[in-house]
Coordinates of C-alpha atoms (C1' of nucleotides) in Angstrom, one line a residue:
Chain A
M18 CA 113.6 -207.3 15.9
Q19 CA 116.3 -209.7 17.0
D20 CA 115.0 -212.4 14.6
R21 CA 114.9 -209.9 11.8
L22 CA 118.5 -208.9 12.4
Q23 CA 119.4 -212.6 12.5
T24 CA 117.6 -213.1 9.2
I25 CA 119.1 -210.1 7.5
Q26 CA 122.7 -210.7 8.4
E27 CA 122.6 -214.1 6.8
L28 CA 121.5 -212.8 3.4
N29 CA 124.0 -212.8 0.7
I30 CA 123.3 -209.2 -0.3
F31 CA 124.1 -208.0 3.2
N32 CA 127.3 -210.0 3.5
G33 CA 130.1 -208.2 5.3
I34 CA 127.9 -205.3 6.2
S35 CA 128.6 -203.5 9.5
A36 CA 126.5 -204.2 12.5
R37 CA 125.5 -200.5 12.6
T38 CA 124.0 -200.6 9.1
L39 CA 122.4 -204.0 9.7
N40 CA 120.8 -202.8 12.9
D41 CA 119.3 -199.8 11.1
L42 CA 118.0 -202.0 8.2
A43 CA 116.6 -204.5 10.6
S44 CA 114.7 -201.9 12.6
F45 CA 112.8 -200.9 9.5
A46 CA 112.5 -204.4 7.9
K47 CA 109.5 -206.6 8.1
I48 CA 109.0 -210.3 7.4
Q49 CA 105.8 -211.1 5.7
H50 CA 104.0 -214.2 4.5
Y51 CA 101.7 -214.6 1.5
K52 CA 99.7 -217.3 -0.2
K53 CA 99.2 -218.0 -3.9
K54 CA 97.6 -215.3 -6.0
D55 CA 98.1 -212.6 -3.3
I56 CA 99.2 -209.3 -4.9
I57 CA 102.1 -208.2 -2.8
L58 CA 102.7 -204.9 -4.4
N59 CA 100.8 -202.9 -7.0
D60 CA 102.4 -200.8 -9.6
K61 CA 102.6 -197.7 -7.3
D62 CA 103.8 -199.4 -4.1
V63 CA 106.5 -201.3 -5.9
K64 CA 108.5 -198.1 -6.2
N65 CA 108.7 -197.6 -2.5
I66 CA 109.4 -201.1 -1.2
F67 CA 112.4 -203.3 -1.6
V68 CA 111.5 -207.0 -1.5
Y69 CA 113.8 -209.9 -0.7
I70 CA 112.5 -213.4 -1.3
L71 CA 113.3 -215.6 1.7
K72 CA 111.3 -218.6 0.6
G73 CA 109.0 -219.2 -2.4
W74 CA 108.3 -217.6 -5.7
V75 CA 106.9 -214.3 -7.0
K76 CA 106.1 -213.1 -10.4
L77 CA 106.6 -209.5 -11.6
F78 CA 104.2 -208.5 -14.3
K79 CA 102.6 -205.7 -16.2
D80 CA 100.0 -205.2 -18.9
S81 CA 100.8 -204.7 -22.5
A82 CA 99.1 -202.1 -24.7
N83 CA 96.7 -204.7 -26.0
G84 CA 95.7 -206.1 -22.6
D85 CA 97.9 -209.2 -22.3
E86 CA 99.9 -209.8 -19.2
I87 CA 103.6 -209.5 -19.6
I88 CA 105.8 -211.4 -17.3
V89 CA 108.7 -209.2 -16.4
D90 CA 110.5 -211.7 -14.2
I91 CA 110.0 -214.6 -11.9
L92 CA 112.0 -214.5 -8.7
G93 CA 112.8 -217.3 -6.1
D94 CA 114.9 -217.7 -3.0
G95 CA 117.7 -215.1 -2.6
H96 CA 116.4 -212.9 -5.4
H97 CA 115.0 -209.5 -4.8
C98 CA 113.1 -206.7 -6.6
G99 CA 112.8 -203.0 -6.1
E100 CA 116.5 -202.2 -6.8
Q101 CA 115.3 -200.8 -10.1
F102 CA 113.8 -197.8 -8.2
I103 CA 116.8 -196.9 -6.1
F104 CA 117.7 -194.3 -8.7
T105 CA 115.5 -192.2 -10.8
I106 CA 115.7 -193.5 -14.3
H107 CA 114.2 -191.9 -17.4
N108 CA 110.9 -193.5 -18.3
Q109 CA 111.1 -196.3 -15.9
E110 CA 108.3 -198.8 -16.2
T111 CA 106.7 -200.2 -13.1
Y112 CA 105.2 -203.6 -12.5
Q113 CA 103.1 -205.6 -10.0
V114 CA 104.4 -208.3 -7.7
E115 CA 102.3 -211.4 -7.2
C116 CA 102.8 -214.5 -5.0
I117 CA 102.9 -217.7 -7.1
S118 CA 103.8 -220.3 -4.4
S119 CA 101.7 -221.6 -1.6
D120 CA 104.0 -220.5 1.2
L121 CA 105.9 -217.3 0.4
E122 CA 108.1 -215.6 2.9
I123 CA 109.6 -212.3 2.1
L124 CA 111.5 -209.5 3.8
I125 CA 110.5 -206.0 3.0
L126 CA 112.3 -202.8 3.5
P127 CA 111.1 -199.2 2.8
M128 CA 113.0 -197.8 -0.2
T129 CA 113.8 -194.7 1.7
V130 CA 115.8 -196.7 4.3
L131 CA 117.6 -198.6 1.6
K132 CA 118.5 -195.5 -0.3
R133 CA 119.8 -193.8 2.8
Q134 CA 121.9 -196.7 3.7
L135 CA 123.3 -197.1 0.2
S136 CA 124.3 -193.5 0.2
E137 CA 126.1 -193.9 3.6
D138 CA 127.5 -197.4 3.5
H139 CA 130.1 -198.1 0.9
Q140 CA 130.2 -201.8 1.3
L141 CA 126.4 -202.0 0.9
A142 CA 126.7 -200.2 -2.4
L143 CA 129.4 -202.6 -3.5
N144 CA 127.3 -205.6 -2.6
F145 CA 124.4 -204.2 -4.6
L146 CA 126.7 -203.6 -7.5
K147 CA 127.9 -207.1 -7.5
D148 CA 124.5 -208.5 -7.2
T149 CA 123.2 -206.4 -10.1
I150 CA 126.1 -207.4 -12.3
E151 CA 125.3 -211.0 -11.6
K152 CA 121.7 -210.4 -12.5
Q153 CA 122.9 -208.7 -15.7
Y154 CA 124.8 -211.8 -16.6
E155 CA 121.8 -214.0 -16.1
L156 CA 119.7 -211.8 -18.3
T157 CA 122.3 -211.8 -21.0
L158 CA 122.3 -215.6 -20.9
E159 CA 118.6 -215.7 -21.0
L160 CA 118.6 -213.4 -24.0
E161 CA 121.1 -215.6 -25.7
H162 CA 119.0 -218.7 -25.1
L163 CA 115.8 -217.1 -26.3
S164 CA 117.4 -216.1 -29.6
I165 CA 119.4 -219.2 -30.5
Q166 CA 117.6 -222.1 -28.8
T167 CA 114.4 -223.8 -29.7
A168 CA 111.6 -224.2 -27.2
L169 CA 112.6 -227.7 -26.7
Q170 CA 116.2 -226.8 -25.8
R171 CA 115.2 -223.9 -23.6
M172 CA 113.1 -226.3 -21.7
G173 CA 115.8 -228.9 -21.4
C174 CA 118.2 -226.2 -20.3
F175 CA 115.9 -225.1 -17.6
I176 CA 115.4 -228.6 -16.3
L177 CA 119.1 -229.2 -16.5
R178 CA 119.8 -226.3 -14.3
L179 CA 117.4 -227.7 -11.8
C180 CA 119.5 -230.8 -11.7
E181 CA 122.8 -229.1 -10.9
Q182 CA 123.0 -229.9 -7.2
S183 CA 122.7 -233.6 -8.1
S184 CA 126.0 -235.4 -7.8
E185 CA 124.8 -238.5 -9.6
N186 CA 123.5 -238.9 -13.2
T187 CA 119.9 -239.0 -12.1
A188 CA 117.7 -236.4 -10.4
H189 CA 114.2 -236.2 -9.1
L190 CA 112.6 -232.8 -8.8
R191 CA 109.5 -230.8 -8.7
L192 CA 108.8 -228.0 -11.2
P193 CA 109.1 -224.8 -9.1
Y194 CA 105.8 -223.3 -10.2
D195 CA 102.8 -223.8 -12.6
K196 CA 103.6 -225.2 -16.0
S197 CA 101.7 -222.4 -17.8
L198 CA 103.8 -219.8 -16.0
L199 CA 106.9 -221.7 -16.6
A200 CA 106.0 -221.8 -20.3
T201 CA 105.7 -218.0 -20.4
R202 CA 108.9 -217.7 -18.5
L203 CA 110.6 -219.8 -21.1
G204 CA 109.1 -217.8 -23.9
M205 CA 106.6 -220.2 -25.3
R206 CA 102.9 -221.0 -25.1
A207 CA 101.5 -223.5 -22.6
E208 CA 100.6 -225.9 -25.5
T209 CA 104.1 -225.8 -26.8
F210 CA 105.4 -226.4 -23.3
S211 CA 103.3 -229.5 -23.0
R212 CA 104.3 -230.9 -26.3
S213 CA 108.0 -230.1 -25.7
L214 CA 107.9 -231.8 -22.3
A215 CA 106.4 -234.9 -23.8
K216 CA 109.0 -235.0 -26.6
L217 CA 111.9 -234.3 -24.3
S218 CA 110.8 -237.0 -21.8
K219 CA 110.7 -239.5 -24.6
A220 CA 114.0 -238.5 -26.1
C221 CA 115.9 -238.2 -22.9
N222 CA 114.4 -240.8 -20.6
I223 CA 112.6 -238.5 -18.3
G224 CA 109.6 -239.7 -16.2
V225 CA 106.8 -237.1 -15.8
E226 CA 104.3 -237.4 -13.0
G227 CA 102.4 -234.1 -13.0
E228 CA 104.9 -231.5 -11.7
I229 CA 107.4 -234.2 -10.6
L230 CA 110.2 -235.1 -13.0
H231 CA 112.5 -238.1 -12.8
I232 CA 115.6 -237.4 -14.9
N233 CA 117.1 -240.8 -15.3
D234 CA 120.1 -239.8 -17.4
I235 CA 121.3 -236.2 -16.9
K236 CA 124.2 -236.7 -19.4
K237 CA 121.8 -237.7 -22.1
L238 CA 119.7 -234.6 -21.4
A239 CA 122.8 -232.4 -21.5
D240 CA 123.9 -233.8 -24.8
Y241 CA 120.5 -233.2 -26.2
V242 CA 120.3 -229.6 -25.0
C243 CA 123.7 -228.0 -24.9
Q244 CA 125.0 -228.0 -28.5
H245 CA 123.8 -224.6 -29.4
C246 CA 124.8 -222.8 -26.3
S247 CA 127.9 -220.9 -25.5
Q248 CA 128.0 -222.9 -22.2
T249 CA 128.3 -226.5 -21.6
F250 CA 126.7 -228.4 -18.7
P251 CA 127.2 -227.9 -15.8
C252 CA 126.7 -224.2 -16.6
Q253 CA 124.8 -222.7 -13.7
S254 CA 122.9 -219.6 -14.3
Chain B
M153 CA 147.0 -186.4 -19.7
Q154 CA 145.1 -183.2 -19.5
D155 CA 143.0 -184.1 -22.5
R156 CA 142.3 -187.5 -21.0
L157 CA 141.2 -185.9 -17.7
Q158 CA 139.0 -183.6 -19.7
T159 CA 137.5 -186.5 -21.6
I160 CA 136.9 -188.6 -18.5
Q161 CA 135.2 -185.9 -16.4
E162 CA 132.6 -185.3 -19.1
L163 CA 131.5 -189.0 -19.1
N164 CA 128.2 -189.9 -17.6
I165 CA 129.6 -192.7 -15.5
F166 CA 132.1 -190.4 -13.8
N167 CA 129.6 -187.7 -13.1
G168 CA 130.1 -186.0 -9.7
I169 CA 133.3 -187.9 -9.0
S170 CA 136.0 -186.1 -7.0
A171 CA 139.0 -184.5 -8.8
R172 CA 141.3 -186.8 -6.8
T173 CA 139.7 -190.0 -8.2
L174 CA 139.4 -188.6 -11.7
N175 CA 143.1 -187.7 -11.7
D176 CA 144.0 -191.2 -10.7
L177 CA 141.8 -192.7 -13.3
A178 CA 143.0 -190.3 -16.0
S179 CA 146.6 -191.1 -15.3
F180 CA 146.0 -194.8 -16.1
A181 CA 143.5 -194.3 -18.9
K182 CA 144.3 -194.4 -22.6
I183 CA 142.3 -193.2 -25.6
Q184 CA 142.5 -195.5 -28.6
H185 CA 141.3 -195.6 -32.2
Y186 CA 140.3 -198.6 -34.2
K187 CA 138.9 -199.5 -37.6
K188 CA 136.3 -202.0 -38.7
K189 CA 137.1 -205.7 -38.0
D190 CA 139.9 -204.9 -35.5
I191 CA 139.8 -207.2 -32.5
I192 CA 140.1 -204.9 -29.6
L193 CA 140.2 -207.5 -26.8
N194 CA 140.4 -211.2 -26.9
D195 CA 138.7 -213.4 -24.4
K196 CA 141.6 -213.3 -22.0
D197 CA 142.4 -209.6 -22.1
V198 CA 138.7 -208.6 -21.7
K199 CA 138.9 -209.5 -18.1
N200 CA 141.6 -207.0 -17.4
I201 CA 140.4 -204.0 -19.3
F202 CA 137.5 -201.7 -18.9
V203 CA 136.3 -200.2 -22.2
Y204 CA 134.2 -197.1 -22.6
I205 CA 132.9 -196.3 -26.1
L206 CA 133.5 -192.6 -26.9
K207 CA 132.4 -192.8 -30.5
G208 CA 131.4 -195.7 -32.7
W209 CA 130.3 -199.3 -32.3
V210 CA 131.7 -202.5 -31.0
K211 CA 130.4 -206.0 -30.8
L212 CA 130.9 -208.5 -28.0
F213 CA 130.8 -212.0 -29.2
K214 CA 131.8 -215.6 -28.3
D215 CA 131.5 -219.0 -29.9
S216 CA 128.9 -221.6 -29.3
A217 CA 129.5 -225.2 -28.7
N218 CA 128.8 -226.0 -32.3
G219 CA 131.0 -223.2 -33.7
D220 CA 128.6 -220.5 -34.5
E221 CA 129.3 -217.0 -33.4
I222 CA 127.1 -215.7 -30.6
I223 CA 126.6 -211.9 -30.3
V224 CA 126.6 -211.1 -26.6
D225 CA 125.9 -207.4 -27.1
I226 CA 126.5 -204.5 -29.4
L227 CA 127.6 -201.3 -27.7
G228 CA 127.6 -197.7 -28.9
D229 CA 128.5 -194.2 -27.6
G230 CA 128.4 -193.9 -23.8
H231 CA 128.2 -197.7 -23.3
H232 CA 131.0 -199.7 -21.8
C233 CA 132.1 -203.2 -21.1
G234 CA 134.3 -205.0 -18.6
E235 CA 132.2 -204.1 -15.6
Q236 CA 131.2 -207.8 -15.6
F237 CA 134.7 -208.6 -14.4
I238 CA 134.9 -206.2 -11.5
F239 CA 133.9 -209.0 -9.1
T240 CA 134.6 -212.7 -9.3
I241 CA 131.4 -214.4 -10.3
H242 CA 130.9 -218.1 -10.5
N243 CA 131.4 -219.6 -13.9
Q244 CA 131.6 -216.2 -15.6
E245 CA 131.8 -216.5 -19.4
T246 CA 134.2 -214.2 -21.3
Y247 CA 133.9 -212.8 -24.8
Q248 CA 135.8 -211.0 -27.5
V249 CA 135.4 -207.3 -28.4
E250 CA 135.5 -206.3 -32.1
C251 CA 135.3 -202.9 -33.8
I252 CA 132.3 -202.7 -36.2
S253 CA 132.4 -199.1 -37.2
S254 CA 134.9 -197.4 -39.4
D255 CA 136.1 -194.8 -36.9
L256 CA 135.9 -196.1 -33.3
E257 CA 137.2 -194.1 -30.4
I258 CA 137.4 -195.7 -27.0
L259 CA 138.8 -195.0 -23.6
I260 CA 140.4 -198.0 -21.8
L261 CA 141.3 -198.4 -18.2
P262 CA 143.1 -201.3 -16.4
M263 CA 140.7 -203.3 -14.4
T264 CA 143.0 -203.1 -11.4
V265 CA 142.7 -199.3 -11.3
L266 CA 139.0 -199.4 -11.7
K267 CA 138.6 -202.0 -8.9
R268 CA 140.8 -200.0 -6.6
Q269 CA 138.9 -196.8 -7.2
L270 CA 135.6 -198.6 -6.8
S271 CA 136.7 -199.9 -3.4
E272 CA 137.8 -196.5 -2.3
D273 CA 135.3 -194.1 -3.9
H274 CA 131.8 -194.4 -2.7
Q275 CA 130.3 -192.1 -5.3
L276 CA 132.0 -194.1 -8.1
A277 CA 130.4 -197.3 -6.8
L278 CA 127.0 -195.6 -6.8
N279 CA 127.5 -194.3 -10.3
F280 CA 128.3 -197.8 -11.4
L281 CA 125.3 -199.2 -9.6
K282 CA 123.0 -196.7 -11.3
D283 CA 124.5 -197.5 -14.6
T284 CA 124.2 -201.3 -14.2
I285 CA 120.6 -200.9 -13.1
E286 CA 119.8 -199.0 -16.2
K287 CA 121.5 -201.7 -18.3
Q288 CA 119.5 -204.3 -16.5
Y289 CA 116.3 -202.4 -17.4
E290 CA 117.3 -202.3 -21.0
L291 CA 118.0 -206.1 -21.0
T292 CA 114.7 -206.8 -19.4
L293 CA 113.0 -204.8 -22.2
E294 CA 114.9 -206.6 -24.9
L295 CA 113.9 -209.9 -23.4
E296 CA 110.3 -208.8 -23.4
H297 CA 110.5 -207.8 -27.0
L298 CA 112.1 -211.0 -28.1
S299 CA 109.5 -213.1 -26.5
I300 CA 106.3 -211.2 -27.5
Q301 CA 107.1 -209.3 -30.6
T302 CA 107.4 -210.7 -34.1
A303 CA 110.6 -210.0 -36.2
L304 CA 108.7 -207.3 -38.0
Q305 CA 107.7 -205.5 -34.8
R306 CA 111.2 -205.8 -33.3
M307 CA 112.6 -204.2 -36.3
G308 CA 110.0 -201.4 -36.3
C309 CA 110.6 -200.9 -32.6
F310 CA 114.3 -200.5 -33.2
I311 CA 113.8 -198.0 -36.0
L312 CA 111.3 -196.1 -33.9
R313 CA 113.9 -195.7 -31.2
L314 CA 116.3 -194.3 -33.7
C315 CA 113.7 -191.7 -34.5
E316 CA 113.2 -190.5 -31.0
Q317 CA 115.2 -187.3 -31.2
S318 CA 113.1 -186.1 -34.0
S319 CA 110.6 -183.4 -33.0
E320 CA 108.6 -183.8 -36.2
N321 CA 106.7 -186.7 -37.6
T322 CA 109.4 -187.6 -40.1
A323 CA 113.0 -188.7 -39.7
H324 CA 116.0 -189.4 -41.9
L325 CA 118.5 -191.7 -40.5
R326 CA 121.3 -194.2 -41.2
L327 CA 121.3 -197.7 -39.8
P328 CA 124.1 -197.7 -37.2
Y329 CA 125.9 -200.8 -38.4
D330 CA 125.7 -203.6 -40.9
K331 CA 122.3 -205.1 -41.7
S332 CA 123.4 -208.6 -41.1
L333 CA 124.7 -207.7 -37.6
L334 CA 121.6 -205.7 -36.9
A335 CA 119.6 -208.7 -37.9
T336 CA 121.4 -211.0 -35.4
R337 CA 121.1 -208.2 -32.8
L338 CA 117.3 -208.2 -33.3
G339 CA 117.2 -212.0 -33.0
M340 CA 116.5 -212.9 -36.7
R341 CA 118.3 -214.1 -39.8
A342 CA 119.6 -211.6 -42.4
E343 CA 117.1 -212.9 -44.8
T344 CA 114.2 -212.3 -42.4
F345 CA 115.6 -208.9 -41.8
S346 CA 115.6 -208.0 -45.4
R347 CA 112.1 -209.3 -46.0
S348 CA 110.8 -207.5 -42.9
L349 CA 112.4 -204.2 -43.9
A350 CA 110.7 -204.5 -47.3
K351 CA 107.4 -205.2 -45.7
L352 CA 107.7 -202.5 -43.1
S353 CA 108.7 -199.9 -45.6
K354 CA 105.7 -200.7 -47.7
A355 CA 103.3 -200.8 -44.8
C356 CA 104.5 -197.6 -43.0
N357 CA 105.7 -195.4 -45.9
I358 CA 109.5 -195.7 -45.2
G359 CA 111.9 -195.0 -48.0
V360 CA 115.0 -197.3 -48.1
E361 CA 118.2 -196.4 -49.8
G362 CA 120.8 -198.9 -48.8
E363 CA 121.5 -198.1 -45.1
I364 CA 119.6 -194.8 -45.2
L365 CA 116.0 -194.7 -44.1
H366 CA 113.4 -192.0 -44.7
I367 CA 110.7 -192.4 -42.2
N368 CA 107.9 -190.3 -43.6
D369 CA 105.3 -191.0 -40.9
I370 CA 106.6 -191.8 -37.5
K371 CA 103.1 -192.1 -36.0
K372 CA 102.1 -194.6 -38.5
L373 CA 105.1 -196.7 -37.7
A374 CA 104.4 -196.4 -34.0
D375 CA 100.8 -197.6 -34.5
Y376 CA 102.0 -200.5 -36.5
V377 CA 104.6 -201.6 -34.0
C378 CA 103.6 -200.7 -30.4
Q379 CA 100.5 -202.7 -29.8
H380 CA 102.1 -205.7 -28.2
C381 CA 104.6 -203.8 -26.1
S382 CA 104.3 -202.8 -22.5
Q383 CA 105.5 -199.4 -23.6
T384 CA 104.1 -196.9 -26.0
F385 CA 106.1 -194.6 -28.3
P386 CA 108.0 -192.6 -27.4
C387 CA 109.4 -195.3 -25.1
Q388 CA 113.2 -194.8 -25.1
S389 CA 115.4 -197.7 -24.2
Chain C
dC101 C1' 80.7 -234.1 -5.7
dG102 C1' 80.4 -230.7 -9.0
dT103 C1' 82.8 -226.6 -10.6
dA104 C1' 86.7 -224.1 -11.8
dT105 C1' 91.2 -224.2 -13.1
dT106 C1' 95.1 -226.1 -15.4
dA107 C1' 97.1 -229.3 -18.7
dT108 C1' 97.1 -232.0 -22.8
dT109 C1' 96.0 -233.2 -27.6
dG110 C1' 94.6 -232.3 -32.4
dA111 C1' 94.2 -229.6 -36.7
dT112 C1' 95.5 -225.6 -39.0
dT113 C1' 97.9 -221.2 -39.9
dT114 C1' 101.6 -218.2 -39.4
dG115 C1' 106.3 -216.8 -38.9
dT116 C1' 110.9 -217.8 -39.4
dC117 C1' 114.7 -220.6 -40.9
dT118 C1' 117.2 -223.0 -44.3
dC119 C1' 119.4 -223.6 -48.6
dA120 C1' 120.3 -221.9 -53.1
dA121 C1' 120.9 -218.4 -56.3
dA122 C1' 120.9 -213.8 -58.1
dA123 C1' 121.8 -208.9 -57.4
dA124 C1' 123.9 -205.0 -55.4
dG125 C1' 127.7 -203.0 -53.2
dT126 C1' 132.8 -202.6 -51.9
dG127 C1' 137.5 -202.8 -52.6
dT128 C1' 141.9 -203.7 -55.2
dG129 C1' 145.3 -203.6 -58.6
dG130 C1' 146.4 -203.0 -63.3
Chain D
dC172 C1' 138.7 -195.8 -64.5
dC173 C1' 137.6 -200.3 -65.3
dA174 C1' 137.7 -205.4 -64.5
dC175 C1' 137.8 -208.7 -61.2
dA176 C1' 137.1 -210.8 -56.9
dC177 C1' 134.8 -210.6 -52.6
dT178 C1' 131.3 -209.4 -49.4
dT179 C1' 126.8 -208.2 -48.2
dT180 C1' 122.0 -208.0 -49.3
dT181 C1' 118.0 -209.5 -51.6
dT182 C1' 114.8 -212.9 -53.5
dG183 C1' 112.7 -217.5 -54.1
dA184 C1' 111.0 -222.1 -52.8
dG185 C1' 110.4 -225.3 -49.4
dA186 C1' 110.8 -227.2 -44.6
dC187 C1' 110.0 -226.7 -39.9
dA188 C1' 108.9 -224.7 -35.4
dA189 C1' 105.7 -222.5 -32.8
dA190 C1' 101.2 -220.0 -32.3
dT191 C1' 96.5 -220.3 -32.6
dC192 C1' 91.9 -222.0 -32.0
dA193 C1' 89.1 -225.6 -30.4
dA194 C1' 88.1 -229.5 -27.8
dT195 C1' 89.0 -232.9 -24.3
dA196 C1' 91.3 -234.7 -20.1
dA197 C1' 93.2 -234.2 -15.7
dT198 C1' 93.6 -231.9 -11.5
dA199 C1' 92.6 -228.8 -7.6
dC200 C1' 89.2 -227.0 -4.6
dG201 C1' 85.3 -225.7 -1.8

DNA sequence: CGTATTATTGATTTGTCTCAAAAAGTGTGG
DNA sequence: CCACACTTTTTGAGACAAATCAATAATACG
């Protein structure tokens, strides 16, 4: 309980929330661990549980009319899902939540508790509003990228954003999850992803060793990628 | 003043809001009219004004690094913009707002007033939260469509959603705004739009007279369009 | 170590964009 | 009301990006 309270009060979304509310939330919250390929929530449970990612990655997915799997979203540290079900929205589609990293740590909260606290705690509602608006902004940017950038540029843009913490002109990083999933995430086939990465690494001096990338000239990459975007590096999603 | 109050209290987003808050909002609100091509807000003003569309259409746009115009969003009746600027968000991009219909009617509200009321009125915050979550859902669906549907399907899907109020298997409707803009909105070139409409009208028995469409067999259209989607008609955005 | 999974490469097809030009539609002033 | 200019839409031909299908290579895993 004490550790859960400790965890909760450090989360962005609960910033500035009263001890009273935090205590109530913490008393119903649980911290859970999963491994790759675990289904965390099926399409029914997802409506009743709020999930906050403490560490690792999950994918939200559903099935299309013709049987293919559709990736709704991929969430990492500090992101959450379930807020879609706080209110009853006409024709709301559900999804399943699956762990895609080897060591996932999440915090879960019954939707009933979250709903109650949201209706009672004004600051909590404002925090959720801010968070949702930020999410909306990210989605808008993604939509923009998908409609005006090529596969190559989207990929470069993604890599570039992974570089942002770097203060130098070089960066060494690990792709956050499987290449095939990342491909889908970026709106392309795995084959296209593979070819694009090869092309990009050649054009922008990037060393590729499996899932490890050595970006030797961030500026060069930025030049290559950012022309068609409304933003210029560093742009931060 | 009385008519503004009347207008405001009927809007979805102000549903269930106390008379006190409504009065304050109404006293600062203005109703304005515009005609096609008027710039309603430039990229600076947009941060300080909340806009609610009462009747007509607007486009939100910005310029890309290489000079092209990027359509951020297109909003119609009951939609609004400016909520992105309620909170200070890192690296937030702005945009301009332009009227794209011949008889636009909007309600505008200084951001300062909206911010103040949001921080004071819990129900208002909840209403905005619900609205933003709905918007997030729509964006997610759009993203899905853009990455898995062809131009032809996106177009059919769009037309299908325009048909939804129809209780019969036929519908007669007018495209809500210019074809070239609609094309951009659907993530394709005007030329592709034109060709797709021709192909779709042939395949699904749709009569085209300029911007007027006669959908003679909605089911046929739905069959043609919905296979790759996670939703099935009627799906409602 | 062998099997299953994931990633890469190759050849081909499909979808969409690009550029150019023609056609249709809109608006203006004489 | 017509002639003219301007805008928007349509059509055509060609180039290009990405998907698809198929096969091989690399990697992870029990």
